[in-house]
PDB file of C-alpha atoms in Angstrom:
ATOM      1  CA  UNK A  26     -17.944  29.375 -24.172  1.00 51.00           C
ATOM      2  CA  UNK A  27     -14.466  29.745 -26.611  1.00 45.00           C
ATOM      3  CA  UNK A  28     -13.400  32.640 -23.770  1.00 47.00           C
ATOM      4  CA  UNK A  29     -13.800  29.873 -21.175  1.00 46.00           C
ATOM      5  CA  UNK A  30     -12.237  26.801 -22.988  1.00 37.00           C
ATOM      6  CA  UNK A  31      -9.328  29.238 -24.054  1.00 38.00           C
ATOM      7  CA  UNK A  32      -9.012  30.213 -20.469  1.00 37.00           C
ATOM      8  CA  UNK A  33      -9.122  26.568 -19.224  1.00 38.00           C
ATOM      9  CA  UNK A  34      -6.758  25.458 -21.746  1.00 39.00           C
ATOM     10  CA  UNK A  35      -3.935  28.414 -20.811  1.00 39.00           C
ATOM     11  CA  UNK A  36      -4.255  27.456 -17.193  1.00 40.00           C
ATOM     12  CA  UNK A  37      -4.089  23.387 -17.944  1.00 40.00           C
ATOM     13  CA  UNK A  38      -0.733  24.837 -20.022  1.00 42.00           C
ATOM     14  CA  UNK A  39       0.704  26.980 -17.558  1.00 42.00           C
ATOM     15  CA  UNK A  40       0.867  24.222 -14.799  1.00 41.00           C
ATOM     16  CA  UNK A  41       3.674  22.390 -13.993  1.00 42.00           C
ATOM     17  CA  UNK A  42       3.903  18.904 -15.214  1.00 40.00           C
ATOM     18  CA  UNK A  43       3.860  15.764 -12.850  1.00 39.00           C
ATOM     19  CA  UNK A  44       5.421  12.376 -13.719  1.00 44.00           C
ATOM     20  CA  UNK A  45       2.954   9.978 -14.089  1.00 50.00           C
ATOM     21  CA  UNK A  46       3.779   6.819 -13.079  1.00 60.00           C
ATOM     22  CA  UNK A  47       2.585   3.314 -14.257  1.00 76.00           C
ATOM     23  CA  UNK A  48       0.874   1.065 -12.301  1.00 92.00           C
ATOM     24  CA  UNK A  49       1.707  -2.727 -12.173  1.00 93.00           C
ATOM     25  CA  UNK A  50      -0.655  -5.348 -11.781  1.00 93.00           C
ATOM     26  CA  UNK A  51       0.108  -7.878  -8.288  1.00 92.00           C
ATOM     27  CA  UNK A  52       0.406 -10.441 -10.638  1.00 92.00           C
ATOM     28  CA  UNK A  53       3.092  -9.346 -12.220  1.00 95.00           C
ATOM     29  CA  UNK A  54       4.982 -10.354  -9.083  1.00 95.00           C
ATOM     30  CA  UNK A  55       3.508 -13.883  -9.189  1.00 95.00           C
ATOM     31  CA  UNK A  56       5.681 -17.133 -10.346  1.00 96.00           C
ATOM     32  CA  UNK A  57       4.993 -19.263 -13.030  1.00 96.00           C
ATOM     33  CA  UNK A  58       2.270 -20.915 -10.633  1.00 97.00           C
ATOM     34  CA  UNK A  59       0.957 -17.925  -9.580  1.00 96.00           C
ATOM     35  CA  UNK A  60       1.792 -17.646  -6.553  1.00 96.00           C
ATOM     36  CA  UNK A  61       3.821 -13.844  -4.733  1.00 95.00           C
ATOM     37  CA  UNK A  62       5.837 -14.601  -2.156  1.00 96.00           C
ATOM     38  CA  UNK A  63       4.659 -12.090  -0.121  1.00 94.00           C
ATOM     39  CA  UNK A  64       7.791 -12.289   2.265  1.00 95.00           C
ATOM     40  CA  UNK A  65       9.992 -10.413  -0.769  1.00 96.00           C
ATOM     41  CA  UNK A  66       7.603  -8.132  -2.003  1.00 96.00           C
ATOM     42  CA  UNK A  67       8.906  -4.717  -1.413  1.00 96.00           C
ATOM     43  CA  UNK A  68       7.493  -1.074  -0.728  1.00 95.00           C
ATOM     44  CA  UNK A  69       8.223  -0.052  -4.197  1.00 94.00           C
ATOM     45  CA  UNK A  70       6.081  -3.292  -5.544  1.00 95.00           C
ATOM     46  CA  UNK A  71       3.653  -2.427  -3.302  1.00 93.00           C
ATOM     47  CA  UNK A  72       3.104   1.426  -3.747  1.00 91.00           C
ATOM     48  CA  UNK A  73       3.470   0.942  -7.498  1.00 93.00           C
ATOM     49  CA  UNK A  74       0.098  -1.471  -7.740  1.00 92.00           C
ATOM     50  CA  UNK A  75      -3.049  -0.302  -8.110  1.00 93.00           C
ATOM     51  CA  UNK A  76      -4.747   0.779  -4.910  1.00 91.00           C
ATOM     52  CA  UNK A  77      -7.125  -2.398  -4.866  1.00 93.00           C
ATOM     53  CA  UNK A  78      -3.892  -4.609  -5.133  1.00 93.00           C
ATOM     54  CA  UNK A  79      -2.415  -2.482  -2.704  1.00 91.00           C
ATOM     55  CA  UNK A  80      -5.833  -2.781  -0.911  1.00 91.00           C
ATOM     56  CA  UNK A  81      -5.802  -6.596  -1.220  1.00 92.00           C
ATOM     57  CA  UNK A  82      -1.967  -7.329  -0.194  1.00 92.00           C
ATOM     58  CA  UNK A  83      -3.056  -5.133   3.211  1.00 91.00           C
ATOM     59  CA  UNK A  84      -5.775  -7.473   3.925  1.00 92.00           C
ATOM     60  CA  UNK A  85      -4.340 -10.305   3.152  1.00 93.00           C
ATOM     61  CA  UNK A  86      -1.163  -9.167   5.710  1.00 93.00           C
ATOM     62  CA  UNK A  87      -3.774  -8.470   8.369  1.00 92.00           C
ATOM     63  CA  UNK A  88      -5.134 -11.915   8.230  1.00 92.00           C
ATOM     64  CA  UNK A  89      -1.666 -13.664   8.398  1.00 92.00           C
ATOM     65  CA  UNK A  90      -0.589 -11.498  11.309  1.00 90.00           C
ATOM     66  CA  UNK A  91      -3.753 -11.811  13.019  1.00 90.00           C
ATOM     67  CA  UNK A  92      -3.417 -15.708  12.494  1.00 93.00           C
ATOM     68  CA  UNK A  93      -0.136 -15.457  13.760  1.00 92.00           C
ATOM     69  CA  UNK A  94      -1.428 -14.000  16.961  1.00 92.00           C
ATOM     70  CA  UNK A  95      -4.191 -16.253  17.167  1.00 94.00           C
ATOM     71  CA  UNK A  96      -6.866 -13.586  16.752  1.00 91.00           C
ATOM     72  CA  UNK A  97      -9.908 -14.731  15.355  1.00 90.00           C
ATOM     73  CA  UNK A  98     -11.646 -11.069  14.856  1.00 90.00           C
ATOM     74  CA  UNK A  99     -11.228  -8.624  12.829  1.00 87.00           C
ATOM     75  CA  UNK A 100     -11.596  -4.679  13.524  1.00 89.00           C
ATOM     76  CA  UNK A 101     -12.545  -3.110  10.656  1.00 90.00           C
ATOM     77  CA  UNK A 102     -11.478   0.680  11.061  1.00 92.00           C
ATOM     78  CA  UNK A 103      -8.365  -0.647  12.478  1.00 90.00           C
ATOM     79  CA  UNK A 104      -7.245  -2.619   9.103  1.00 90.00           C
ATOM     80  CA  UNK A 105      -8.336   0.159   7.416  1.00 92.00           C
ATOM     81  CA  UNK A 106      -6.290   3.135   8.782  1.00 93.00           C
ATOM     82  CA  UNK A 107      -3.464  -0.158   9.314  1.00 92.00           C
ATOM     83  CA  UNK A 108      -3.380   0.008   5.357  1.00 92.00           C
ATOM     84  CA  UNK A 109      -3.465   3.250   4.551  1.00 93.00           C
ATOM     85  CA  UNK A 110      -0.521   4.269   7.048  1.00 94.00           C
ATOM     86  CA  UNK A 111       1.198   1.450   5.299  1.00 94.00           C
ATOM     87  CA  UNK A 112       0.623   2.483   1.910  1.00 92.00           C
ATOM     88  CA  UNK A 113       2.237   6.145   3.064  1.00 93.00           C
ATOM     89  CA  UNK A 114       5.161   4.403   4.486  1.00 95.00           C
ATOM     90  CA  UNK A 115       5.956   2.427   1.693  1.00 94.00           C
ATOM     91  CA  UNK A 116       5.415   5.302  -0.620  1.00 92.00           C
ATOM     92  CA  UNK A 117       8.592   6.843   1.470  1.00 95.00           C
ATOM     93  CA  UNK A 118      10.347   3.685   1.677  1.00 96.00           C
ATOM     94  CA  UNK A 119      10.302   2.076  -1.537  1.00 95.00           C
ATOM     95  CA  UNK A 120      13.107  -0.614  -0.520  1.00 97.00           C
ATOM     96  CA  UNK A 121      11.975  -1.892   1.916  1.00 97.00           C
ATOM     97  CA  UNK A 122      10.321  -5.045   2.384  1.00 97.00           C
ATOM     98  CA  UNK A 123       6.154  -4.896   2.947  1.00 96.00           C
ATOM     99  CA  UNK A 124       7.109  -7.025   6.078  1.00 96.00           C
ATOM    100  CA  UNK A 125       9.511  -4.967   7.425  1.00 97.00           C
ATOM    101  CA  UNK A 126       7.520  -1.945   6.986  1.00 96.00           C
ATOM    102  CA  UNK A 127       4.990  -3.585   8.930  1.00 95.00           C
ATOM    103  CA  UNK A 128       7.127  -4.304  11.051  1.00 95.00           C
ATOM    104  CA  UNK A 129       8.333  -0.919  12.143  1.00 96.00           C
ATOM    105  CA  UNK A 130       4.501   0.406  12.161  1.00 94.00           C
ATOM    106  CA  UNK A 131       3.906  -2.144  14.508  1.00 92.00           C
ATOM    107  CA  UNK A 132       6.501  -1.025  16.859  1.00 94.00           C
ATOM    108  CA  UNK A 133       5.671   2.579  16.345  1.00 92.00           C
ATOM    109  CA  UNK A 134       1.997   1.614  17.328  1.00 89.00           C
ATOM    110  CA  UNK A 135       2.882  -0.206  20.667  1.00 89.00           C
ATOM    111  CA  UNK A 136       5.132   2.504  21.304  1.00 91.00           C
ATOM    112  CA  UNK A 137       2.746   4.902  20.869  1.00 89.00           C
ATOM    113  CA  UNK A 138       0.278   2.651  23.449  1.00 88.00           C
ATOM    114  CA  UNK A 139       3.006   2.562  25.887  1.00 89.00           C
ATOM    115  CA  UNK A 140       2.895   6.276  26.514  1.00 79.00           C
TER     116      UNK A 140
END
């Protein structure tokens, strides 16, 4: 049992260490009301919450486009994957604006259907 914690404890000591990075609460970007105006919220915010914030803000971004567009339905995988691909993009595109980045997926998708 010592061999193996000694053994455990070398390895854990021998690997290379990764920044950890804190996470931020959403409503840390919220106003003296409350309220995050979602329109300025950037990549950086976004991949720096925790993932049910991040979950949350991708949700709630699917239901304003969708409202936009007049869609009253929701597919579920769709929002899904939709998130995570954003979450990914913002985690390479920290300046950006959530809205732009959404943006850009959005064209990439249609492009993609075009072909």
């Amino acid at each position: 049992m010592l061999k193996r914690l000694a053994l455990v404890l070398v390895a854990a000591a021998a690997m290379p260490s990764v920044p950890v990075q804190a996470q931020t609460e959403l409503s840390a970007y919220a106003d003296k009301n409350g309220y995050v105006n979602v329109q300025k919220l950037t990549c950086g915010q976004l991949a720096g919450t925790f993932q049910e914030d991040a979950n949350f803000l991708g949700i709630w971004y699917s239901g304003w486009y969708n409202g936009l567009g007049k869609k009253s339905s929701v597919n579920l995988p769709r929002v899904k994957e939709g998130i995570h691909e954003l979450i990914v993009y913002c985690k390479s595109n920290q300046a950006s604006t959530i809205i732009k980045a959404i943006d850009v997926l959005l064209k990439d998708e249609k492009a993609r259907n075009a072909k």
